[in-house]
GROMACS .gro file of C-alpha atoms in nm:
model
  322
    1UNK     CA    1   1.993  -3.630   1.478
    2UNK     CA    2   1.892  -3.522   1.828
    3UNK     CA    3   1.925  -3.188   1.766
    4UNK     CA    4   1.601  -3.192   1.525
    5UNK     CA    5   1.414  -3.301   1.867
    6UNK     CA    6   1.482  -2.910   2.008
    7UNK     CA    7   1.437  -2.779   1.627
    8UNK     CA    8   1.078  -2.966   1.626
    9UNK     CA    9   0.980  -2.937   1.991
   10UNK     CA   10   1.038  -2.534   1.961
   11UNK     CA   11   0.792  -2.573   1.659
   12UNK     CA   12   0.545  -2.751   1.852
   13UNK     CA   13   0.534  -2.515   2.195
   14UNK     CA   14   0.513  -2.248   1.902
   15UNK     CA   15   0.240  -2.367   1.656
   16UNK     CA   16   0.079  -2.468   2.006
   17UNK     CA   17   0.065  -2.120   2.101
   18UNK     CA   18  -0.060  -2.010   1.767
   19UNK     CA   19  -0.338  -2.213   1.802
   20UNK     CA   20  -0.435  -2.079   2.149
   21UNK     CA   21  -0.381  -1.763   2.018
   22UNK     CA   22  -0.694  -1.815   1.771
   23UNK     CA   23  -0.939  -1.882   2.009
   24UNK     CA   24  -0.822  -1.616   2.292
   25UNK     CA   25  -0.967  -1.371   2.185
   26UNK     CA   26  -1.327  -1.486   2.166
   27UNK     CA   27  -1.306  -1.745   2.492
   28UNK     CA   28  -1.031  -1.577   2.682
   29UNK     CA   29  -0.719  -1.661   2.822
   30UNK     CA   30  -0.776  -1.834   3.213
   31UNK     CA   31  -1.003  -2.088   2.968
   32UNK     CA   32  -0.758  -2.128   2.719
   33UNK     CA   33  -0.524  -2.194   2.963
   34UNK     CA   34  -0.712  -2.471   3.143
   35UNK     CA   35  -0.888  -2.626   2.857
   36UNK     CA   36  -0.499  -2.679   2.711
   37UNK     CA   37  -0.476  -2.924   3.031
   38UNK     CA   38  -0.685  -3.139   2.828
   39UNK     CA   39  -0.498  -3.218   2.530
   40UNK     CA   40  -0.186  -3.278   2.737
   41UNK     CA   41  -0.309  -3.542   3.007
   42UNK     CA   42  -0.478  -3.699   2.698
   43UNK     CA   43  -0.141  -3.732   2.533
   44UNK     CA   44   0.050  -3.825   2.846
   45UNK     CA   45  -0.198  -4.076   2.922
   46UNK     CA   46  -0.188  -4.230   2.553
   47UNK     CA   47   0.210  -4.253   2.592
   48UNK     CA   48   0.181  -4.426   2.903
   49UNK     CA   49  -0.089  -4.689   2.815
   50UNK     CA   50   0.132  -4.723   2.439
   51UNK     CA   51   0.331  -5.016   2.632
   52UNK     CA   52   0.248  -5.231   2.927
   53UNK     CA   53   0.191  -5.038   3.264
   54UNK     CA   54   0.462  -5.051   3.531
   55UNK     CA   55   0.431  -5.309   3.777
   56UNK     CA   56   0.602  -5.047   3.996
   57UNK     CA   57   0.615  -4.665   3.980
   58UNK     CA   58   0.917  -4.483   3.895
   59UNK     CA   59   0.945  -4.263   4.263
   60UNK     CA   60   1.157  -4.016   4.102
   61UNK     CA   61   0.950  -3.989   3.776
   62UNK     CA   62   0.639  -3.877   3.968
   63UNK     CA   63   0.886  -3.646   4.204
   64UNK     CA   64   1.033  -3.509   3.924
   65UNK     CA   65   0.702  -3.477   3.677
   66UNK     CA   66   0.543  -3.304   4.018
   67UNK     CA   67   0.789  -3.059   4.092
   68UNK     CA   68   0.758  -2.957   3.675
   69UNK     CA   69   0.377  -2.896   3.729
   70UNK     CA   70   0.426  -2.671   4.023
   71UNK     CA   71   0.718  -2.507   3.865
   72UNK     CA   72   0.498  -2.447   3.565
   73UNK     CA   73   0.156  -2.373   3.758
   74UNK     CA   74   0.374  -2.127   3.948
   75UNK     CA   75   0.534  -1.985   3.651
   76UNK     CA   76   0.172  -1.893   3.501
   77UNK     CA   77   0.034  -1.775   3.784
   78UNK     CA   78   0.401  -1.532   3.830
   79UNK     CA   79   0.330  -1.393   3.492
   80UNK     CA   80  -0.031  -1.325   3.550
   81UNK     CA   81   0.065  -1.140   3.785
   82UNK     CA   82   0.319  -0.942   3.624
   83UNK     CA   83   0.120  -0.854   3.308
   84UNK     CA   84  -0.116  -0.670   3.536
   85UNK     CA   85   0.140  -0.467   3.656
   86UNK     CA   86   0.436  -0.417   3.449
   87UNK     CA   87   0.483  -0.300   3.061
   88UNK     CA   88   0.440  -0.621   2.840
   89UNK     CA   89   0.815  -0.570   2.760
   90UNK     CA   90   0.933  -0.581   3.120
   91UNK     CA   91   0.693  -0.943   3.204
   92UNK     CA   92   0.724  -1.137   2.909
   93UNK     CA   93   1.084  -0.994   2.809
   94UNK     CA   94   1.246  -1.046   3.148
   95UNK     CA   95   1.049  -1.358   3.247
   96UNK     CA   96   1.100  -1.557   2.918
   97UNK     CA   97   1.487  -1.423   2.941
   98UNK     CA   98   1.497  -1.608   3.248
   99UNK     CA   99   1.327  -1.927   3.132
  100UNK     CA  100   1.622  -1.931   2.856
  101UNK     CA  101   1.940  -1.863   3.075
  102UNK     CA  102   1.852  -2.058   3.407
  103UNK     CA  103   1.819  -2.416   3.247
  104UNK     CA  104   2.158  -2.334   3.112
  105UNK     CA  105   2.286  -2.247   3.439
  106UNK     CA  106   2.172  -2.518   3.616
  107UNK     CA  107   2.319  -2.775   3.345
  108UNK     CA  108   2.663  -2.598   3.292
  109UNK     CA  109   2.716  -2.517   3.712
  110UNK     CA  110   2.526  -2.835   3.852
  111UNK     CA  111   2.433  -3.070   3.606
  112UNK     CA  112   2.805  -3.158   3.488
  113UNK     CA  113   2.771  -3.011   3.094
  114UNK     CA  114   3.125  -2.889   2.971
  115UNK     CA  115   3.129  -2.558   2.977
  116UNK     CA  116   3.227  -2.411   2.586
  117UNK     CA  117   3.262  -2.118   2.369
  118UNK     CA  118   3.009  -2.243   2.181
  119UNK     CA  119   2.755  -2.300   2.455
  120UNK     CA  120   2.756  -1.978   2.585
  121UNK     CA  121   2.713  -1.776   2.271
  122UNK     CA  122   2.446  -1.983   2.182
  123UNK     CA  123   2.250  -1.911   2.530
  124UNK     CA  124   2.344  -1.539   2.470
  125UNK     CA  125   2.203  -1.500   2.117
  126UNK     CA  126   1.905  -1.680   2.236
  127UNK     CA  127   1.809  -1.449   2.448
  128UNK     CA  128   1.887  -1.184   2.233
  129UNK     CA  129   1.622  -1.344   2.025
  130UNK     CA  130   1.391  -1.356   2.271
  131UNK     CA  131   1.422  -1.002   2.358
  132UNK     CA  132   1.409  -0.882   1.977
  133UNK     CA  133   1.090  -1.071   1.937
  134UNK     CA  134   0.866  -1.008   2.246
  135UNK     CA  135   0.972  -0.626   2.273
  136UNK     CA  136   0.864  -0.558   1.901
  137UNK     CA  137   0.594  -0.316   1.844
  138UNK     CA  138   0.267  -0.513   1.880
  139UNK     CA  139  -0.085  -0.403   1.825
  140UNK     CA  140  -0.352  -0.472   2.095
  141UNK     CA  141  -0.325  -0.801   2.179
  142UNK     CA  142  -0.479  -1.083   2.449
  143UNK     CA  143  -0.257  -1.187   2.702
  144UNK     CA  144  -0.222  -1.583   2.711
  145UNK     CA  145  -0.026  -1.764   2.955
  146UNK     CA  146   0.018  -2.130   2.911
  147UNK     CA  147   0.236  -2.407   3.024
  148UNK     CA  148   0.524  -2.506   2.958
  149UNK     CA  149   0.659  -2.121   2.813
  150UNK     CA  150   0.450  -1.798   2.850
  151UNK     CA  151   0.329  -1.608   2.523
  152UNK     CA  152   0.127  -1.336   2.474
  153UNK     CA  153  -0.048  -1.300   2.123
  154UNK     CA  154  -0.101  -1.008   1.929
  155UNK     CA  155  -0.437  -1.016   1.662
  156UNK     CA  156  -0.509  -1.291   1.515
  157UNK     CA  157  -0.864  -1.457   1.359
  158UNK     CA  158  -1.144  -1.527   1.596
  159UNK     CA  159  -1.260  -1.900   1.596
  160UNK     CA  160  -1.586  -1.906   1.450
  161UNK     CA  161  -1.851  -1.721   1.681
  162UNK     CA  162  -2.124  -1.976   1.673
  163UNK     CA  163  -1.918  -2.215   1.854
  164UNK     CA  164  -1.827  -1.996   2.124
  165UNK     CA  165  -2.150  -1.771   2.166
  166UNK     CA  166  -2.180  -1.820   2.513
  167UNK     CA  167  -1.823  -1.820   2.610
  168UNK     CA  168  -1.734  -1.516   2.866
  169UNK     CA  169  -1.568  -1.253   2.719
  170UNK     CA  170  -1.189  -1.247   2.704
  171UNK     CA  171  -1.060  -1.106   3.061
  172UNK     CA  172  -0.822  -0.798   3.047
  173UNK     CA  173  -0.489  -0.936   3.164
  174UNK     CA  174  -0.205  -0.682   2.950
  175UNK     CA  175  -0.090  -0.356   3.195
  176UNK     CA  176  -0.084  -0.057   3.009
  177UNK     CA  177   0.047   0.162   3.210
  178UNK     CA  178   0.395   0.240   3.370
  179UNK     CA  179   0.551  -0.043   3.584
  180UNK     CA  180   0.463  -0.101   3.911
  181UNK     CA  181   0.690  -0.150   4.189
  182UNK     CA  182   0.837  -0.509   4.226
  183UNK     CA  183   0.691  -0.602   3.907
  184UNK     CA  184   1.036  -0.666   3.725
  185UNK     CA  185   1.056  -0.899   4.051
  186UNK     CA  186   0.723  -1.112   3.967
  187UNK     CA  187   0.860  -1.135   3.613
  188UNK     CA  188   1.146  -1.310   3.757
  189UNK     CA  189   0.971  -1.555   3.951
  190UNK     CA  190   0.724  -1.651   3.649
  191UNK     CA  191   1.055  -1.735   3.448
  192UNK     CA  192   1.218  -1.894   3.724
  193UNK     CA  193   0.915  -2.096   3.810
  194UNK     CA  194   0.945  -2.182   3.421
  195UNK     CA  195   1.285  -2.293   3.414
  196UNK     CA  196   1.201  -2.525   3.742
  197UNK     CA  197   0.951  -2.706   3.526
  198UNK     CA  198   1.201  -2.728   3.203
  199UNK     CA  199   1.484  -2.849   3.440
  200UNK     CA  200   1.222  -3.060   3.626
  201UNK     CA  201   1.107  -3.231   3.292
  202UNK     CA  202   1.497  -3.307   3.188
  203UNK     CA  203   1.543  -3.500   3.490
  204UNK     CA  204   1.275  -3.762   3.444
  205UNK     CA  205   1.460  -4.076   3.419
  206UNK     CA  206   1.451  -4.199   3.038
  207UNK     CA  207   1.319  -4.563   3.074
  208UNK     CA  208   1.048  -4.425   3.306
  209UNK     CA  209   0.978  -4.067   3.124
  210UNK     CA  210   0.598  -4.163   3.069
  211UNK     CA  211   0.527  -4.180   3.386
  212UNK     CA  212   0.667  -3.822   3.485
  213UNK     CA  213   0.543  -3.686   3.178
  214UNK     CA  214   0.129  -3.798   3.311
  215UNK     CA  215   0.240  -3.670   3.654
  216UNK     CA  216   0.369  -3.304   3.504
  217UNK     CA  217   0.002  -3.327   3.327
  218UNK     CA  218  -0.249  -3.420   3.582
  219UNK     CA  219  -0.095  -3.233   3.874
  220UNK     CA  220  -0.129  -2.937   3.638
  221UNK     CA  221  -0.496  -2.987   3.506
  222UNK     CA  222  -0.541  -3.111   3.901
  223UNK     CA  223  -0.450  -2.730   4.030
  224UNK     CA  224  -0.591  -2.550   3.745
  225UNK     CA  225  -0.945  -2.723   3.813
  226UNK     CA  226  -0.922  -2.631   4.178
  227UNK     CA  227  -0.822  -2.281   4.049
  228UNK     CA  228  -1.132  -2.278   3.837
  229UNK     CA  229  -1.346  -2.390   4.123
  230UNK     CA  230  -1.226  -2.130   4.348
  231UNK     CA  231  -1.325  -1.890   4.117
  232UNK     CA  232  -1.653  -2.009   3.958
  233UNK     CA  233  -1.879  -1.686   3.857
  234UNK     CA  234  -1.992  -1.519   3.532
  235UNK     CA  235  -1.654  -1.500   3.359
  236UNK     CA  236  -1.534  -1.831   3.492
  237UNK     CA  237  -1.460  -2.071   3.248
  238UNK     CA  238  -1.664  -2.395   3.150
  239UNK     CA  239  -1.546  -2.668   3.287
  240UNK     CA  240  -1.568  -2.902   2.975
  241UNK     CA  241  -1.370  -2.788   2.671
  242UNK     CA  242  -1.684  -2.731   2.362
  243UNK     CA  243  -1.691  -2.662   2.002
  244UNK     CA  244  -1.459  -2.565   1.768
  245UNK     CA  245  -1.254  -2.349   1.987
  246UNK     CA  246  -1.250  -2.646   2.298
  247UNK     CA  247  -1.156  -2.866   1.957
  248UNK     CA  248  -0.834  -2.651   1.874
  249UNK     CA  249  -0.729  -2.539   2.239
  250UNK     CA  250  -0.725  -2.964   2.322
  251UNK     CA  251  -0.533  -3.017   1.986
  252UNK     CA  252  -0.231  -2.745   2.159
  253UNK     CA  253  -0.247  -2.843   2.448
  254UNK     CA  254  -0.157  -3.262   2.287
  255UNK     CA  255   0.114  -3.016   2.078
  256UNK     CA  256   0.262  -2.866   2.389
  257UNK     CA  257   0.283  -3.218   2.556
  258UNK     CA  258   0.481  -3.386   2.215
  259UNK     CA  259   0.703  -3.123   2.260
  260UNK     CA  260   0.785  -3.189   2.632
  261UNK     CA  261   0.872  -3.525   2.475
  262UNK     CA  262   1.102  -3.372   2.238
  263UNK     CA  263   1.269  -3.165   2.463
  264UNK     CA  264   1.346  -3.451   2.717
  265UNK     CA  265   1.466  -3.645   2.396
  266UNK     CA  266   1.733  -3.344   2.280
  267UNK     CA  267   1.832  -3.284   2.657
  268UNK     CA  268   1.903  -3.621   2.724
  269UNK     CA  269   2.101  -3.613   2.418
  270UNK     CA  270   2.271  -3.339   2.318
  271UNK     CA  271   2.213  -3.160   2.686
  272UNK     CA  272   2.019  -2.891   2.882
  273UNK     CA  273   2.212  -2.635   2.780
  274UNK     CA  274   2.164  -2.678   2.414
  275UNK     CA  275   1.835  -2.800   2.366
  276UNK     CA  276   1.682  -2.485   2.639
  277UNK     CA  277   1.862  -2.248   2.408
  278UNK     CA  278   1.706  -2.387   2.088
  279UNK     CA  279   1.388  -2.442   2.242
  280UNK     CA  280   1.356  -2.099   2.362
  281UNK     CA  281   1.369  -1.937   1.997
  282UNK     CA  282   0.997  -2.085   1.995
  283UNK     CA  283   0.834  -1.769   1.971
  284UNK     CA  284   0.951  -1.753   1.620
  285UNK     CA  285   0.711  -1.987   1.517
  286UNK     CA  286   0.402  -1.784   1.574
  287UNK     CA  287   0.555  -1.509   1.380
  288UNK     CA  288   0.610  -1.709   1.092
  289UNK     CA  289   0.301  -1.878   1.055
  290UNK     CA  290   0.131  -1.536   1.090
  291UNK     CA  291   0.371  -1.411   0.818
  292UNK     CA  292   0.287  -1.772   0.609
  293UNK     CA  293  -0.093  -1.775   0.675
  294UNK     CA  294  -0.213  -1.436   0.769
  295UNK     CA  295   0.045  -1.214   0.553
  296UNK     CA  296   0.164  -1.020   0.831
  297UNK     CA  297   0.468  -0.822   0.785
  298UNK     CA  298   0.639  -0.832   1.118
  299UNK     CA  299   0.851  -0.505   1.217
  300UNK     CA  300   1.246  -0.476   1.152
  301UNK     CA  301   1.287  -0.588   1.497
  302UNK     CA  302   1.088  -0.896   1.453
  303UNK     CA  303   1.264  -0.962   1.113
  304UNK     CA  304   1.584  -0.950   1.302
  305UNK     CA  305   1.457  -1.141   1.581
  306UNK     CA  306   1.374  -1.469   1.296
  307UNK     CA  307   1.692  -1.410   1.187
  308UNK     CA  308   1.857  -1.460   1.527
  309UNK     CA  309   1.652  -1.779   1.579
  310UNK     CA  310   1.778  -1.911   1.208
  311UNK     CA  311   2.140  -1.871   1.345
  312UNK     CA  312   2.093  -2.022   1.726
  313UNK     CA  313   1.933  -2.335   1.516
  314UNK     CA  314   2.251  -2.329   1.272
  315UNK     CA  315   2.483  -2.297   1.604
  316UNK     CA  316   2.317  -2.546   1.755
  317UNK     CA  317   2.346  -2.783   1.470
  318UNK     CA  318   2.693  -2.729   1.445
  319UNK     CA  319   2.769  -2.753   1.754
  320UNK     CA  320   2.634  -3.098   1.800
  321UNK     CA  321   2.827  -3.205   1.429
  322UNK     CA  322   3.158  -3.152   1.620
   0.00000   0.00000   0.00000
C-alpha cells in the first residue's frame, strides 16, 4: 500500500532527527548538520550504482534534484536565521506550518490533484499537529536544523564524551528573547524554501529518480562544504565525520535520504497532497521514541499533538482505501 511509504518515510525523517538530536549537544548543530551530508550522498550514490549507470543523464532529474538542494540549503539557512531572532514557537511553528500547507497548494492549484473534503481536512489537522507539537513546553534544548524538515531537539543523552573530546562546543542558535522584527518573515522563507525542496523532490521523473535523488545530495554536501570553508575557525566543524557521534550523524543522514525515497514513492502514488500531510506529522516520532526509550512524559499538548498525528495517518489511510 503506498500510503505505508508516507507512514514509514515520516518515521525515518523522524528517528533521523532523533539521532542527530543525540549527538547535538556535545558536537553542535552547523556539524551535525553537515556531517548528515554524508550519510545521504552515500545512500544516493549506492541507489544509483544498484543498477547499470545511464548512458545518458536524465536533464530534468538533475534540474529538479538541484533546485531541491537549494530549496533545502535555503530553507536551513532561513531558519537559522530565524531561531536567532524570533521565539522558538514563532520559527519552527510558522516555518514547519508552511513546509506542510505549500506542497499541498502547489499539488491541489498547479499540479492537477482533485481537490476533496478529505484532502483538505487532512492538510488542516496536520498542521494542527504540527503546531501542538513544536509549541509544547520544552526544556532547554539545542537548536538543529537539517535537511529535508527543520527540528529543534529538546534534552536528550550525550554521545559518549571520549569520542567527541575535541569537538567544539555546541553553538548557541535558540532566541530567547521577544521577536524581532521581520522574524515571522524569515520563518516563512525557511518553510517555503522547505516546501521548494519537497515539491522539487516529487517532480523527479520516476524511471530516472536516482539520478535526482544524488543531485539533491551532492549539491547539498557541495554548498555546505563551501559554507564550512568560509567559516573555518575554532568552532568550525571538522571536516571528516569521527567517532561514535560522526558514526550516528552518517547513519541519519542515510535515514533522511531513504525517506526522500519514500516520499517520492507515496507522492507519485497516492499524491503530493497526501503524502506532504502525512509526512509532516514526523515530529511525532522523536517524541515517541523519547517516551519509548528515555521515559519521558511529554506535556498534554504533546499528548494531544501524537494523537492528532494517529488520526492524519488513519485519514490518510482511508482516504487512499476509497
Amino acid at each position: 500500500m503506498t500510503i505505508l511509504c508516507a507512514v514509514l518515510a515520516a518515521a525515518m525523517f523522524g528517528a533521523g532527527h532523533y539521532m542527530s538530536g543525540t549527538v547535538s549537544r556535545r558536537v553542535g548543530p552547523a556539524t551535525v548538520a553537515y556531517w548528515t551530508q554524508f550519510g545521504v550522498v552515500a545512500v544516493a550514490a549506492v541507489l544509483l550504482l544498484a543498477r547499470p549507470l545511464p548512458e545518458q543523464w536524465s536533464i530534468p532529474a538533475l534540474a529538479w534534484g538541484t533546485v531541491a538542494a537549494i530549496g533545502g540549503v535555503a530553507g536551513s539557512l532561513f531558519l537559522y536565521k530565524a531561531l536567532s531572532k524570533a521565539t522558538f514557537t514563532l520559527a519552527v511553528g510558522a516555518s514547519t506550518v508552511t513546509t506542510t500547507v505549500t506542497p499541498a497548494i502547489v499539488a491541489l492549484l498547479f499540479l492537477g490533484e482533485q481537490i476533496t473534503v478529505l484532502r483538505i481536512v487532512l492538510i488542516l489537522l496536520a498542521v494542527l499537529t504540527v503546531w501542538l507539537l513544536v509549541s509544547q513546553r520544552r526544556s532547554k534544548g539545542v537548536a538543529v536544523v537539517t535537511s529535508p524538515l527543520p527540528v529543534i531537539t529538546s534534552q536528550m543523552p550525550v554521545v559518549s564524551a571520549e569520542d567527541d573530546a575535541d569537538s567544539p562546543a555546541p553553538e548557541p542558535v535558540e532566541h530567547t528573547g521577544p521577536s524581532s522584527p521581520g522574524a515571522g518573515l524569515l520563518a516563512l522563507g525557511a518553510g517555503l524554501g522547505y516546501a521548494t525542496e519537497l515539491v522539487g523532490v516529487a517532480q523527479i521523473p520516476q524511471e530516472d529518480f536516482a539520478q535526482g535523488l544524488l543531485a539533491w545530495a551532492v549539491v547539498s554536501f557541495l554548498v555546505m562544504l563551501v559554507m564550512i570553508l568560509l567559516r573555518r575557525g575554532p568552532q568550525a566543524p571538522r571536516l571528516l565525520p569521527q567517532g561514535g557521534a560522526g558514526a550516528l550523524v552518517i547513519l541519519a543522514g542515510g535515514f533522511s535520504a531513504f525517506g526522500m525515497l519514500l516520499f517520492h514513492i507515496s507522492a507519485a502514488g497516492v499524491g503530493l497532497a497526501t503524502t506532504s500531510a502525512i509526512v509532516a506529522v514526523y515530529p511525532a516520532v522523536p517524541i515517541l521514541l523519547a517516551v519509548l526509550i528515555l521515559r519521558e512524559r511529554p506535556s498534554p499538548r504533546g499528548w494531544a499533538g501524537l494523537a492528532c498525528a494517529g488520526l492524519v495517518v488513519a485519514l490518510g489511510a482511508y482516504g487512499t482505501s476509497l
